[in-house]
PDB file of C-alpha atoms and ligand atoms in Angstrom:
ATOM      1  CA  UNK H1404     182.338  10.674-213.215  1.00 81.00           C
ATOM      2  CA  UNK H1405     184.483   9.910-210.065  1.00 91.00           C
ATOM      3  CA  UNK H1406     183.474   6.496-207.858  1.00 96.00           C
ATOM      4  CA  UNK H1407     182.071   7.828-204.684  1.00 98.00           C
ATOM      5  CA  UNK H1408     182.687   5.063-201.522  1.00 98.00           C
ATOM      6  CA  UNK H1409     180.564   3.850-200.825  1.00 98.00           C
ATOM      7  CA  UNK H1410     179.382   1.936-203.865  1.00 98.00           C
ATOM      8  CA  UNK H1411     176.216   0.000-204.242  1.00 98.00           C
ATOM      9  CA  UNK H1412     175.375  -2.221-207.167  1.00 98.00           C
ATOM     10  CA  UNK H1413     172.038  -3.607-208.434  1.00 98.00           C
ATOM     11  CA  UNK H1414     172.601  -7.074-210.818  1.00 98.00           C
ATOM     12  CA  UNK H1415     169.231  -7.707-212.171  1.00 98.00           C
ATOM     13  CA  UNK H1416     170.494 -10.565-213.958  1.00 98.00           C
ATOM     14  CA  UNK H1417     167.717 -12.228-216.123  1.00 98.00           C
ATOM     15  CA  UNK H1418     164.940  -9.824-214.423  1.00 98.00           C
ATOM     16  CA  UNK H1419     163.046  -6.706-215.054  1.00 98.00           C
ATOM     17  CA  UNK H1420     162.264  -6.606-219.447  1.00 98.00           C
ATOM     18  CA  UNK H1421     162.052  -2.760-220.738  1.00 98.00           C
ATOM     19  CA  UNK H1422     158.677  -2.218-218.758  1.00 98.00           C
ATOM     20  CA  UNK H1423     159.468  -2.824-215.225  1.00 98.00           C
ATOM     21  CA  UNK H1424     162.779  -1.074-215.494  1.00 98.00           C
ATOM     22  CA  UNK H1425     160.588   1.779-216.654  1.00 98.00           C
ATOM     23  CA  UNK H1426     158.655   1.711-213.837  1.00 98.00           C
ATOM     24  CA  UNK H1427     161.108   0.880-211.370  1.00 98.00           C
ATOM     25  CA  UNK H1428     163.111   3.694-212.019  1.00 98.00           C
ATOM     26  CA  UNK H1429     160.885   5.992-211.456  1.00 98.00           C
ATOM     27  CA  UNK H1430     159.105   4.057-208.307  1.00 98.00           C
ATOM     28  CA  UNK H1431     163.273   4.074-206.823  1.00 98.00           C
ATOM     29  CA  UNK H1432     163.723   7.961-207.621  1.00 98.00           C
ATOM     30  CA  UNK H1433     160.784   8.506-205.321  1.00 98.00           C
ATOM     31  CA  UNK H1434     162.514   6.307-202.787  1.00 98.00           C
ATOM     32  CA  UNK H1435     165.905   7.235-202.912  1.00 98.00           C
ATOM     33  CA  UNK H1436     166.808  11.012-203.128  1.00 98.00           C
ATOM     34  CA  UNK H1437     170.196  11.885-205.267  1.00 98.00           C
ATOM     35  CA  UNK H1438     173.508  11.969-202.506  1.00 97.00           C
ATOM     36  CA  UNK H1439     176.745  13.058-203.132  1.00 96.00           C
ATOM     37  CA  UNK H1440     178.330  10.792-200.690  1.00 97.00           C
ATOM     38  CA  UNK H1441     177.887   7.487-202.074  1.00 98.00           C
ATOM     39  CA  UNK H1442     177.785   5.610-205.856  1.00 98.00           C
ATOM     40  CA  UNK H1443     174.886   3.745-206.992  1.00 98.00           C
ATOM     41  CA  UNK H1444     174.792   1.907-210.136  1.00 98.00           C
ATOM     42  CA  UNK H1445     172.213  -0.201-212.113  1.00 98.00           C
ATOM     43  CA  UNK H1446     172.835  -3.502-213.279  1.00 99.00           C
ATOM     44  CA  UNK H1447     169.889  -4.290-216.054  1.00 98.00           C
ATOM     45  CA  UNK H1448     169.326  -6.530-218.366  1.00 98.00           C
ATOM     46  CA  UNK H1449     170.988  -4.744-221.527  1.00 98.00           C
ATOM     47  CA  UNK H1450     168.017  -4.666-223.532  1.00 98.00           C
ATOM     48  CA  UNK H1451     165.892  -2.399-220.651  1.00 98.00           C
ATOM     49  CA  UNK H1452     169.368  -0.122-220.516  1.00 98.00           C
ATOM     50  CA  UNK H1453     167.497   2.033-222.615  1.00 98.00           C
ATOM     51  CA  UNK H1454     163.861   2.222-220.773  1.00 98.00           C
ATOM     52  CA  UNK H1455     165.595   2.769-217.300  1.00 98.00           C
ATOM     53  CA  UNK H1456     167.829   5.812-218.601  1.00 98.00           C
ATOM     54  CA  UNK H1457     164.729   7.500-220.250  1.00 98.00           C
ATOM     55  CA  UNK H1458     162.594   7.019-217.156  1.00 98.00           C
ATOM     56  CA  UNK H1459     165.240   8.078-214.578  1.00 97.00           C
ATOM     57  CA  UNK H1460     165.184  11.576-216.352  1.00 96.00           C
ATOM     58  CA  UNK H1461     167.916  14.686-214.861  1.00 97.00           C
ATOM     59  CA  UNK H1462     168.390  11.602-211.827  1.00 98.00           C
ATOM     60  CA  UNK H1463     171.840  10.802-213.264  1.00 97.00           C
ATOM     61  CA  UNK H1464     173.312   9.459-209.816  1.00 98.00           C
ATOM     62  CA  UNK H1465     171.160   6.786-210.672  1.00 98.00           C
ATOM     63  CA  UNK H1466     174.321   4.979-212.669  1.00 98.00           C
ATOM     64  CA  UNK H1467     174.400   2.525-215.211  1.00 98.00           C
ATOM     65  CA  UNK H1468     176.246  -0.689-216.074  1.00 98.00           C
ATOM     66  CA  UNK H1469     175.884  -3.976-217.963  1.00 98.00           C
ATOM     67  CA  UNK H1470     176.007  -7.131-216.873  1.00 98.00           C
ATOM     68  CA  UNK H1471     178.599  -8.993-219.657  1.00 98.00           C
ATOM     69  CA  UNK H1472     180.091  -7.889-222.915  1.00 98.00           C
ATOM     70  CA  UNK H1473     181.987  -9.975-225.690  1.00 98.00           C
ATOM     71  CA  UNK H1474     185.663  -8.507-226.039  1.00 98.00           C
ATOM     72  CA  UNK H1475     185.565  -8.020-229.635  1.00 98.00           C
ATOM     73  CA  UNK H1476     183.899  -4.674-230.784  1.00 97.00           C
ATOM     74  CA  UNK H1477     182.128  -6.065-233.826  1.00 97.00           C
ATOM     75  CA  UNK H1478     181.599  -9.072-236.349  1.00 98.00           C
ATOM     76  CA  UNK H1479     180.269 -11.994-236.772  1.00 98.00           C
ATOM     77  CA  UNK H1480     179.269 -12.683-233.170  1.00 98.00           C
ATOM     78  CA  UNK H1481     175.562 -13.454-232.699  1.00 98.00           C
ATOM     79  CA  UNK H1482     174.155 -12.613-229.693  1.00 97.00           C
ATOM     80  CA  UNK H1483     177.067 -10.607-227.752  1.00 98.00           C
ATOM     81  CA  UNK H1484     177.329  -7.005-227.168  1.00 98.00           C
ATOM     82  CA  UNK H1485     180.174  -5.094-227.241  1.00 98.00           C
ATOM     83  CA  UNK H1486     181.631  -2.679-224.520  1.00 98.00           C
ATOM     84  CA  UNK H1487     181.544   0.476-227.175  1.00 98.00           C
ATOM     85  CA  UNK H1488     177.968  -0.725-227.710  1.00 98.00           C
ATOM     86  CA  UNK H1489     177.472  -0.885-223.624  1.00 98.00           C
ATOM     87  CA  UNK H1490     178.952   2.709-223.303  1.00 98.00           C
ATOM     88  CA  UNK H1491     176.881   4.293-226.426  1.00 98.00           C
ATOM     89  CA  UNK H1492     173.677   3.214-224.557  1.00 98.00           C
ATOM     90  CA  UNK H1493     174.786   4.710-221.527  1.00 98.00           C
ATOM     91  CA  UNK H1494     176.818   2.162-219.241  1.00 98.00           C
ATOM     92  CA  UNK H1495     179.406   3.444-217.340  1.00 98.00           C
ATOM     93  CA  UNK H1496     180.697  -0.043-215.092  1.00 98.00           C
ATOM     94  CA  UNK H1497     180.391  -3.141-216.363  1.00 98.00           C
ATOM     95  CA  UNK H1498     180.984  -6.619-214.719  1.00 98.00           C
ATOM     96  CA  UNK H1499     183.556  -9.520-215.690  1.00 98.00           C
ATOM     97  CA  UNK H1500     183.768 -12.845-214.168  1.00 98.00           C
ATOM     98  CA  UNK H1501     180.288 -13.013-212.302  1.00 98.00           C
ATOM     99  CA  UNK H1502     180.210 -16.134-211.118  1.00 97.00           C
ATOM    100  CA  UNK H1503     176.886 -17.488-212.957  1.00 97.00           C
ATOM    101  CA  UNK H1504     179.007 -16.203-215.949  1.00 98.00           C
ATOM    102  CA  UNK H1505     182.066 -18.599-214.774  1.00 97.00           C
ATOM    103  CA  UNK H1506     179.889 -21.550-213.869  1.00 96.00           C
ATOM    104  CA  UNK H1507     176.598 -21.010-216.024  1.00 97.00           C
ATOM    105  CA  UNK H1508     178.392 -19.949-218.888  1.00 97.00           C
ATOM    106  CA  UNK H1509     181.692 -21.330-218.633  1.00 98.00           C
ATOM    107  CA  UNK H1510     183.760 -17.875-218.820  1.00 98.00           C
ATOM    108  CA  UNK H1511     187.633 -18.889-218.134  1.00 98.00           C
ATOM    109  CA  UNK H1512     189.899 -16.439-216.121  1.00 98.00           C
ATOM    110  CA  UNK H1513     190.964 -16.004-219.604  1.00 98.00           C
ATOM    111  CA  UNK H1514     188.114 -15.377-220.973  1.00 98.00           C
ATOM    112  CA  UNK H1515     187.568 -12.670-218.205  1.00 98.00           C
ATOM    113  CA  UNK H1516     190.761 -10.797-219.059  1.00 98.00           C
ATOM    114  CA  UNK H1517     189.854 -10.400-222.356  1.00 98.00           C
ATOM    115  CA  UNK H1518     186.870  -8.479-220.932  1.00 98.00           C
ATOM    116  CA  UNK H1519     188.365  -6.727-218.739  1.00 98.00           C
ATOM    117  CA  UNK H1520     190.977  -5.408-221.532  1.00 98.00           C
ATOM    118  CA  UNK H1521     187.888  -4.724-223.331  1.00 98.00           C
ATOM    119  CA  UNK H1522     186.326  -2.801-220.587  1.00 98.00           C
ATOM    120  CA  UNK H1523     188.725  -0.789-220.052  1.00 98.00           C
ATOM    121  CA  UNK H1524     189.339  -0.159-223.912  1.00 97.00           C
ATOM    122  CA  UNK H1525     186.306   1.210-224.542  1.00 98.00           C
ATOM    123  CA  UNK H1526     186.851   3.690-221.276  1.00 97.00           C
ATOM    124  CA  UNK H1527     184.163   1.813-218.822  1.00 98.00           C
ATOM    125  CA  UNK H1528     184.921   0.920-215.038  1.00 98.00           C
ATOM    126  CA  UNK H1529     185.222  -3.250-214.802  1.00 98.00           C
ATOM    127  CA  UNK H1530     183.953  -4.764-211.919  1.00 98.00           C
ATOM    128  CA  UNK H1531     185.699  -8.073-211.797  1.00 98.00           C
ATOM    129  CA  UNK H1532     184.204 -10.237-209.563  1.00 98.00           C
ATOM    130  CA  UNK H1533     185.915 -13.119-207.694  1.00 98.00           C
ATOM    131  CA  UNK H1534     184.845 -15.626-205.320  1.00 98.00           C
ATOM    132  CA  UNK H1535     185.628 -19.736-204.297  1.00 97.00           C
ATOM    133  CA  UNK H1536     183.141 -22.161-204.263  1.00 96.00           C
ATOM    134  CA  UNK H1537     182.096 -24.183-201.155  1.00 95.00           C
ATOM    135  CA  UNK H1538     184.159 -26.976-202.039  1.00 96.00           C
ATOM    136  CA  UNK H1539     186.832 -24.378-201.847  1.00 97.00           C
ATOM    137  CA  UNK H1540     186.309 -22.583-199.295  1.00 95.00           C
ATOM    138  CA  UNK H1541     186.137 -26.148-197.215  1.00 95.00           C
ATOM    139  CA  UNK H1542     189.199 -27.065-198.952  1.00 97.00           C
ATOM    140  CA  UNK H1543     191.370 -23.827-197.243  1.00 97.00           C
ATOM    141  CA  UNK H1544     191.389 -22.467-201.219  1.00 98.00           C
ATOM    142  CA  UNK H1545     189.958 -19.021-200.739  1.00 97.00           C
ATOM    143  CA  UNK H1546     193.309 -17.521-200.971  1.00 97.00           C
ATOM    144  CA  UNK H1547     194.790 -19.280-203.838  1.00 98.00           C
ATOM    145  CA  UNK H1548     191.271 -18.954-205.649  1.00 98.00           C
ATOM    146  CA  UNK H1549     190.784 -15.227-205.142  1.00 98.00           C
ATOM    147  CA  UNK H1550     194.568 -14.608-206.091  1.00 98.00           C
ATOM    148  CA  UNK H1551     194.250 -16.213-208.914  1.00 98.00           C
ATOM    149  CA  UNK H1552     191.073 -14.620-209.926  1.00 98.00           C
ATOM    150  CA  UNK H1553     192.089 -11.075-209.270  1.00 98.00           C
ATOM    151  CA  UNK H1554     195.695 -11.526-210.763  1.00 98.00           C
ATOM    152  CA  UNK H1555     194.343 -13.279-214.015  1.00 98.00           C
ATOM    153  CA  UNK H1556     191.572 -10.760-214.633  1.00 98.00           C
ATOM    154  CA  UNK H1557     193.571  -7.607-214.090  1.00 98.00           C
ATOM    155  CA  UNK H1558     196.724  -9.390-215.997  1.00 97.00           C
ATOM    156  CA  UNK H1559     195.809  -7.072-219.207  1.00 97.00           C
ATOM    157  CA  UNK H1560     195.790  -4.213-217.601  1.00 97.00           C
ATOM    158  CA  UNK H1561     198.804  -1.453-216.635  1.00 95.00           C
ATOM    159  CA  UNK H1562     199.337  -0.563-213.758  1.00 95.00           C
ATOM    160  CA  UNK H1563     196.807   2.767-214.853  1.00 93.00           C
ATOM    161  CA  UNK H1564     194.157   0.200-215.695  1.00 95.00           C
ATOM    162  CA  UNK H1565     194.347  -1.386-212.243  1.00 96.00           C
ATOM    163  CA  UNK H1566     194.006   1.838-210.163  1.00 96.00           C
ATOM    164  CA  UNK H1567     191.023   2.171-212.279  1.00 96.00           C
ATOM    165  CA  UNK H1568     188.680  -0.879-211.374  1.00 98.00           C
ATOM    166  CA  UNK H1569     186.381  -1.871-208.640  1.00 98.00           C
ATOM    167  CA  UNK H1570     186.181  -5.887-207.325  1.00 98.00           C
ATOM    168  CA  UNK H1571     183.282  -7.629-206.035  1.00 98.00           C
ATOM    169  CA  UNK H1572     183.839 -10.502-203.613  1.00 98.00           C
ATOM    170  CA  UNK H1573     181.598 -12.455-204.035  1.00 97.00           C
ATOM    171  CA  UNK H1574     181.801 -16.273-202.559  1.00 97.00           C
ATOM    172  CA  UNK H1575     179.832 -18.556-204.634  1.00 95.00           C
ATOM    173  CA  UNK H1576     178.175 -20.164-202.055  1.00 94.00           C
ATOM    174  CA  UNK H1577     176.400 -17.254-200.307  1.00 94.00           C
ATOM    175  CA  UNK H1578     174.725 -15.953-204.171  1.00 93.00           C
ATOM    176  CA  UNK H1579     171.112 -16.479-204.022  1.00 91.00           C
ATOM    177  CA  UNK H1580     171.324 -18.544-201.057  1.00 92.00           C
ATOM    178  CA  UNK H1581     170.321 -16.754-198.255  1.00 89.00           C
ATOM    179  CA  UNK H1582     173.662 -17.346-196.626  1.00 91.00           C
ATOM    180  CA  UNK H1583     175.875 -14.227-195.808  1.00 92.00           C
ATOM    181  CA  UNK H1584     179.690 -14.625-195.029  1.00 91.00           C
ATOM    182  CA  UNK H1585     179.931 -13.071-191.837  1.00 94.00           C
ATOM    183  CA  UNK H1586     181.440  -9.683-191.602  1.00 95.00           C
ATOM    184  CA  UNK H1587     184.763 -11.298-190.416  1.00 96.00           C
ATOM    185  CA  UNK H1588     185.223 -13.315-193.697  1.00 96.00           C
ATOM    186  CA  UNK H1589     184.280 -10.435-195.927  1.00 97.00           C
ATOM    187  CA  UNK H1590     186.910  -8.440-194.023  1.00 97.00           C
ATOM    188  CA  UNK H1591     189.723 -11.227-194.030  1.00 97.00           C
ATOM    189  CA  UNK H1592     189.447 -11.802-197.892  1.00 98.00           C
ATOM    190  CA  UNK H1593     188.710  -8.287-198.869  1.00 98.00           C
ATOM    191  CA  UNK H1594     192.348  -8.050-196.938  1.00 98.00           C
ATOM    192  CA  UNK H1595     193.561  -9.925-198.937  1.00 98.00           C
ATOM    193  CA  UNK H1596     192.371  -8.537-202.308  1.00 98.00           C
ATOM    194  CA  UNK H1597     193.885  -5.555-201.150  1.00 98.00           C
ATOM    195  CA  UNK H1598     197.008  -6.960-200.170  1.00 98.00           C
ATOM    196  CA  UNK H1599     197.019  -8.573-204.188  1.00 98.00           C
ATOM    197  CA  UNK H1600     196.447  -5.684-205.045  1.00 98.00           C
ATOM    198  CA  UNK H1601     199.339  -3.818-203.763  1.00 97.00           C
ATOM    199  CA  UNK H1602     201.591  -6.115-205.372  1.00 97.00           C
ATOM    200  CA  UNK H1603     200.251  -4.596-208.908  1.00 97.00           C
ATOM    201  CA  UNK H1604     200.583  -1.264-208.005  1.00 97.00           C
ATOM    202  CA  UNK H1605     201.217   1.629-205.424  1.00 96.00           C
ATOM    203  CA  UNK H1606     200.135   1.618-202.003  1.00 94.00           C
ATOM    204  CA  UNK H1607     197.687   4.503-202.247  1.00 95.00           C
ATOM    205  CA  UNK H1608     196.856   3.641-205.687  1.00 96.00           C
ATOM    206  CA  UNK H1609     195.459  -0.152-204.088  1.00 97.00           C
ATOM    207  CA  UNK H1610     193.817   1.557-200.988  1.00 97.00           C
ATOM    208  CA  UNK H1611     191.816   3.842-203.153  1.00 97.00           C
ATOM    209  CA  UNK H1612     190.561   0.781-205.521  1.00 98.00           C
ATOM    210  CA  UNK H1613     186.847  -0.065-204.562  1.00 98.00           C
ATOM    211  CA  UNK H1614     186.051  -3.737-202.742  1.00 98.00           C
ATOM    212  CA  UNK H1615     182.461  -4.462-202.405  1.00 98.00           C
ATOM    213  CA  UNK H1616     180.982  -7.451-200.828  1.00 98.00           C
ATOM    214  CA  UNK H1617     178.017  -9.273-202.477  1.00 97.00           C
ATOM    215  CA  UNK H1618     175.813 -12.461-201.814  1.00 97.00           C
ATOM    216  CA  UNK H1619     172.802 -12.376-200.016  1.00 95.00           C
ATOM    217  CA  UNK H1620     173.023  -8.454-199.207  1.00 97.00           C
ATOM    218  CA  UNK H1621     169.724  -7.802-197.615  1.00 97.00           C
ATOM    219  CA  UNK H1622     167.923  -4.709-195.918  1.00 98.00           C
ATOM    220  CA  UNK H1623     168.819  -6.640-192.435  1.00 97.00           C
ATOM    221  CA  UNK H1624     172.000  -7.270-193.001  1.00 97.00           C
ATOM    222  CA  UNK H1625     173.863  -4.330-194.853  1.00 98.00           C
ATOM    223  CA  UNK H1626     174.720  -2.120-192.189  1.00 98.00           C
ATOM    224  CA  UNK H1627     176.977  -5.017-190.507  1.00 97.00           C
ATOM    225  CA  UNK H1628     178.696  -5.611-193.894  1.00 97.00           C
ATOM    226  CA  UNK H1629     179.709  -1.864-194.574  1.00 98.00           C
ATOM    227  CA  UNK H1630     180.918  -1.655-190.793  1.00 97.00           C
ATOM    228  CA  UNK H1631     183.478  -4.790-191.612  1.00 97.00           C
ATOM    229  CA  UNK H1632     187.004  -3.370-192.090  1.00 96.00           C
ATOM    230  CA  UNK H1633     187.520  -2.728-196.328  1.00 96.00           C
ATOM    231  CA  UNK H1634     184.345  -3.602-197.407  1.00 98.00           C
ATOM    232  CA  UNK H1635     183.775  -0.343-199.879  1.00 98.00           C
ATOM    233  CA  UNK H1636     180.310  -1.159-200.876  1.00 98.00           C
ATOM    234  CA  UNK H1637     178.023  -4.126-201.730  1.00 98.00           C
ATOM    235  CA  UNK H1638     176.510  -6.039-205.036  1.00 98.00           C
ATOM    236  CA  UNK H1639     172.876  -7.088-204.259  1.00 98.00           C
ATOM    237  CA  UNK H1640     171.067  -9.373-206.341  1.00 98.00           C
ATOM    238  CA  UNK H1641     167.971 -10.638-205.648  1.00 97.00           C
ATOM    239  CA  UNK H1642     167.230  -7.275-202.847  1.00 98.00           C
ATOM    240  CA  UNK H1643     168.060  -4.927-205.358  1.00 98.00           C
ATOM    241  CA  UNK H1644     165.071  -6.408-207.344  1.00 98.00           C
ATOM    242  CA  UNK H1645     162.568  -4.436-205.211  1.00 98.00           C
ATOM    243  CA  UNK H1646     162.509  -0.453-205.227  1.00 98.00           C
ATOM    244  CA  UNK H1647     162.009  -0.320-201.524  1.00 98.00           C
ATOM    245  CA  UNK H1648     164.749  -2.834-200.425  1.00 98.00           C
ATOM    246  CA  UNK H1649     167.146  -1.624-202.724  1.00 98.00           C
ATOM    247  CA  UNK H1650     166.342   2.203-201.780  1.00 98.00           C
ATOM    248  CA  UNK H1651     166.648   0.995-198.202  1.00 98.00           C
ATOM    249  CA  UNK H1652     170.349  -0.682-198.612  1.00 98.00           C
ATOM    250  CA  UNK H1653     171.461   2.492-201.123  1.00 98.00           C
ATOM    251  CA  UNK H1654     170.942   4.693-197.842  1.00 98.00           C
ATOM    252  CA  UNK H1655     172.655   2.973-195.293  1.00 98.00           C
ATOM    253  CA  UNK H1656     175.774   3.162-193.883  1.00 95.00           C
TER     254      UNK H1656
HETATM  255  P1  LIG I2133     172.297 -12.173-204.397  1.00 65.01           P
HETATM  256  O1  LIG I2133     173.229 -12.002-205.714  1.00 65.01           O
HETATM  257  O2  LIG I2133     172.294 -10.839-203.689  1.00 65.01           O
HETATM  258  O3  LIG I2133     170.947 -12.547-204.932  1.00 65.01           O
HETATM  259  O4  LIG I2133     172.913 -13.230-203.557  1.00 65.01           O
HETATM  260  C1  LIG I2133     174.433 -11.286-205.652  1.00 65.01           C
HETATM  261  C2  LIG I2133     175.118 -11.295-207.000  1.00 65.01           C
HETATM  262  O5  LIG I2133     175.090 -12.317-207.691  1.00 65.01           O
HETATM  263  O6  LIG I2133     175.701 -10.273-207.423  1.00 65.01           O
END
């Protein structure tokens, strides 16, 4: 299915078990009525994947993705899912390179390529996500960071592959914090994501590519964010944990 602008995520992250994503799909259909003129996609925990594509029912606008996968497809691997296993429960996107992944988990740009090869092998939409730190950010390293990040995580893919993603910016320091970069820093590095971008592949081919903006996306403050030139969408976290908040972001502009 195509990737409608503009895009909004939901990351659950380590929230919402099989029963609540039951109910919450349901309790966000109510809320949110289907529209052909934007993408919204659900972030679960894998093991509720299941519960919230049974309870959304014929509502399949209401997307799916996955949070993390392993790159290999199978083996001896306890605990890790692979991307054929995301898509056969019904993922579509999945995301590489979150930053709790890079700093809770200790995922290497490296590592992240390999997922994002793996991603794209198994015919699912990465969402690489990218971001400095505040040390960075302090230190003048957004741009050296987030070039880095994007270049190393799309480095296994052709030229194809790339046209074929969608990054989240995502600065470390405004996850879970309350903090929001203002619209003018969202627009100046999602510039420059697109600018990276266009040295991978073809003009129209980088303009098309999705950048959404996410930390601290709230009801208040989404409508300033999707006005800021090249932001394509947002990520919510800890907003997209309530039906209401979530249905009211998914239908602004
Ligand atoms: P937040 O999380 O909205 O709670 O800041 C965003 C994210 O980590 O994707």
């Amino acid at each position: 299915m195509a990737i409608q602008k503009p895009f909004f995520g939901g990351n659950w992250k380590l929230h919402h078990g099989p029963t609540r994503a039951r109910e919450f799909a349901g309790a966000f259909a109510e809320l949110y009525p289907a529209r052909r003129d934007r993408t919204v996609v659900f972030f679960p925990p894998a093991l509720s994947l299941a519960a919230f594509r049974e309870a959304r029912g014929t509502r399949e606008d209401l997307r799916l993705g996955v949070q993390d996968v392993y790159w290999e497809t199978e083996g001896a691997f306890t605990g890790a899912i692979s991307a054929d296993m995301a898509r056969d429960a019904g993922a579509e996107f999945v995301l590489a390179g979150h930053s709790e992944r890079r700093h809770v988990f200790g995922d290497s740009d490296a590592d992240v390529a390999r997922k994002v090869a793996a991603i794209a092998d198994a015919a699912l939409t990465p969402v690489l996500c990218v971001g400095e730190t505040l040390d960075q950010r302090e230190a003048r390293e957004v741009e050296a960071i987030v070039r880095r990040q994007v270049e190393a995580g799309l480095e296994p893919l052709a030229a194809s592959g790339v046209a074929d993603v969608v990054i989240a910016y995502e600065p470390v320091w405004a996850i879970g914090t309350g903090r929001t970069a203002s619209a003018e820093d969202a627009a100046e590095v999602h510039a420059l994501i697109r600018d990276t971008l266009g040295g991978l592949i073809d003009a129209p081919d980088a303009g098309a590519v999705p950048l959404i903006y996410g930390g601290s996306v709230k009801p208040h403050n989404i409508s300033e964010l999707l006005a800021a030139d090249q932001v394509d969408g947002v990520l919510v976290g800890g907003a997209s944990l309530s039906a209401e908040d979530f249905a009211h972001i998914c239908q602004s502009d």
